[in-house]
Amino acid sequence: MTNGNKLVDTIVDAIQDKKGQDITVIDLQKIEGTIAQYFVVCQGNSPTQVEAIAESVGDKVRDELHEKPVNAIGLGNNQWVAIDFTDVLVHIFLPETRQYYDLEGLWQDALQTDIPNLD
């Protein structure tokens, strides 16, 4: 398992810990000129949940992998929080903001894996 895969798995676990929904992992490794190897896209149902998911991702990656993001933007607004782990970019949206920006559609030529929601 590569470091990118381990990071993606840890991020997905952290999102699920806070009941994040509709997780999609976009594998950009075979796409030339991308800014990351993976995007992990998910949504929360409220600004409070978006913030909780972002905190969970940061905490779990730091605790389990001893890595910190190089940047996080959107905190405080909590409609779209982007967390940059260099090889992996995490996008946490409110549903209507996610639909508007449609990252999955923008990267439709990349391999996309939908993670089933936990009940």
CSV table of C-alpha atoms in Angstrom, one decimal:
chain,number,residue,atom,x,y,z
A,1,MET,CA,0.0,0.0,0.0
A,2,THR,CA,1.4,3.4,-1.0
A,3,ASN,CA,1.5,6.3,1.3
A,4,GLY,CA,-1.2,8.0,-0.8
A,5,ASN,CA,-3.5,4.9,-0.3
A,6,LYS,CA,-2.9,4.8,3.4
A,7,LEU,CA,-3.6,8.6,3.6
A,8,VAL,CA,-6.8,8.2,1.6
A,9,ASP,CA,-8.0,5.3,3.8
A,10,THR,CA,-7.3,7.3,7.0
A,11,ILE,CA,-9.1,10.4,5.6
A,12,VAL,CA,-12.1,8.2,4.6
A,13,ASP,CA,-12.2,6.7,8.1
A,14,ALA,CA,-12.1,10.2,9.6
A,15,ILE,CA,-15.0,11.4,7.4
A,16,GLN,CA,-17.0,8.4,8.4
A,17,ASP,CA,-16.3,9.0,12.1
A,18,LYS,CA,-18.3,12.2,11.7
A,19,LYS,CA,-21.0,10.7,9.5
A,20,GLY,CA,-19.8,12.4,6.3
A,21,GLN,CA,-21.9,11.3,3.4
A,22,ASP,CA,-21.4,10.4,-0.3
A,23,ILE,CA,-17.6,10.0,-0.2
A,24,THR,CA,-16.0,9.8,-3.6
A,25,VAL,CA,-12.3,9.1,-4.1
A,26,ILE,CA,-11.0,10.5,-7.4
A,27,ASP,CA,-7.7,8.9,-8.5
A,28,LEU,CA,-5.7,11.5,-10.5
A,29,GLN,CA,-2.5,9.5,-10.8
A,30,LYS,CA,-3.0,8.7,-14.5
A,31,ILE,CA,-4.0,12.3,-15.4
A,32,GLU,CA,-1.2,14.6,-16.5
A,33,GLY,CA,-0.6,17.9,-14.9
A,34,THR,CA,-2.8,17.4,-11.8
A,35,ILE,CA,-2.0,19.1,-8.5
A,36,ALA,CA,-2.5,16.0,-6.4
A,37,GLN,CA,-2.7,12.2,-6.7
A,38,TYR,CA,-6.1,11.9,-5.2
A,39,PHE,CA,-9.2,14.0,-4.4
A,40,VAL,CA,-11.4,12.9,-1.6
A,41,VAL,CA,-14.8,14.5,-1.9
A,42,CYS,CA,-17.6,14.3,0.7
A,43,GLN,CA,-20.4,16.3,2.2
A,44,GLY,CA,-21.9,17.3,5.5
A,45,ASN,CA,-25.5,18.3,6.1
A,46,SER,CA,-24.7,21.6,8.0
A,47,PRO,CA,-21.8,24.0,8.4
A,48,THR,CA,-21.3,22.6,11.9
A,49,GLN,CA,-20.9,19.1,10.4
A,50,VAL,CA,-18.6,20.3,7.7
A,51,GLU,CA,-16.3,21.8,10.3
A,52,ALA,CA,-16.5,18.7,12.5
A,53,ILE,CA,-15.5,16.5,9.5
A,54,ALA,CA,-12.6,18.8,8.7
A,55,GLU,CA,-11.4,18.7,12.3
A,56,SER,CA,-11.7,14.9,12.4
A,57,VAL,CA,-9.6,14.5,9.2
A,58,GLY,CA,-6.9,16.8,10.6
A,59,ASP,CA,-6.8,15.0,14.0
A,60,LYS,CA,-6.9,11.5,12.6
A,61,VAL,CA,-4.2,12.0,10.0
A,62,ARG,CA,-2.0,13.7,12.6
A,63,ASP,CA,-2.6,11.1,15.3
A,64,GLU,CA,-2.3,8.0,13.0
A,65,LEU,CA,0.2,9.1,10.3
A,66,HIS,CA,2.0,12.0,12.0
A,67,GLU,CA,1.2,14.2,9.0
A,68,LYS,CA,-0.2,17.7,8.9
A,69,PRO,CA,-1.9,19.5,6.1
A,70,VAL,CA,0.1,22.1,4.2
A,71,ASN,CA,-3.0,24.2,4.0
A,72,ALA,CA,-6.7,24.3,4.8
A,73,ILE,CA,-9.1,26.9,3.4
A,74,GLY,CA,-12.8,27.5,4.0
A,75,LEU,CA,-12.9,27.0,7.7
A,76,GLY,CA,-15.2,29.5,9.4
A,77,ASN,CA,-17.4,29.7,6.2
A,78,ASN,CA,-17.8,25.9,6.3
A,79,GLN,CA,-19.7,25.6,2.9
A,80,TRP,CA,-16.6,24.2,1.2
A,81,VAL,CA,-13.5,23.3,3.2
A,82,ALA,CA,-10.4,22.1,1.3
A,83,ILE,CA,-7.6,20.4,3.1
A,84,ASP,CA,-4.3,20.0,1.3
A,85,PHE,CA,-2.1,17.1,2.2
A,86,THR,CA,0.0,17.6,-0.9
A,87,ASP,CA,-0.7,14.2,-2.5
A,88,VAL,CA,-4.3,14.2,-1.4
A,89,LEU,CA,-6.8,17.1,-1.5
A,90,VAL,CA,-9.9,16.7,0.7
A,91,HIS,CA,-13.0,18.6,-0.3
A,92,ILE,CA,-15.8,18.8,2.3
A,93,PHE,CA,-19.0,20.4,1.0
A,94,LEU,CA,-22.5,21.4,1.9
A,95,PRO,CA,-24.7,19.5,-0.6
A,96,GLU,CA,-25.8,22.5,-2.6
A,97,THR,CA,-22.2,23.8,-2.9
A,98,ARG,CA,-21.0,20.4,-3.9
A,99,GLN,CA,-23.6,20.2,-6.6
A,100,TYR,CA,-22.7,23.6,-7.9
A,101,TYR,CA,-18.9,23.0,-8.2
A,102,ASP,CA,-19.4,19.3,-9.4
A,103,LEU,CA,-15.8,18.2,-9.0
A,104,GLU,CA,-16.8,14.7,-9.9
A,105,GLY,CA,-18.0,16.0,-13.3
A,106,LEU,CA,-14.9,18.1,-13.8
A,107,TRP,CA,-12.7,15.0,-13.3
A,108,GLN,CA,-14.9,12.5,-15.0
A,109,ASP,CA,-11.9,11.1,-17.0
A,110,ALA,CA,-10.3,10.0,-13.7
A,111,LEU,CA,-11.0,6.7,-11.9
A,112,GLN,CA,-13.7,7.5,-9.3
A,113,THR,CA,-14.6,5.2,-6.4
A,114,ASP,CA,-17.8,5.9,-4.4
A,115,ILE,CA,-17.6,4.8,-0.8
A,116,PRO,CA,-21.0,3.5,0.5
A,117,ASN,CA,-22.5,5.6,3.3
A,118,LEU,CA,-22.5,4.0,6.8
A,119,ASP,CA,-25.9,3.7,8.4
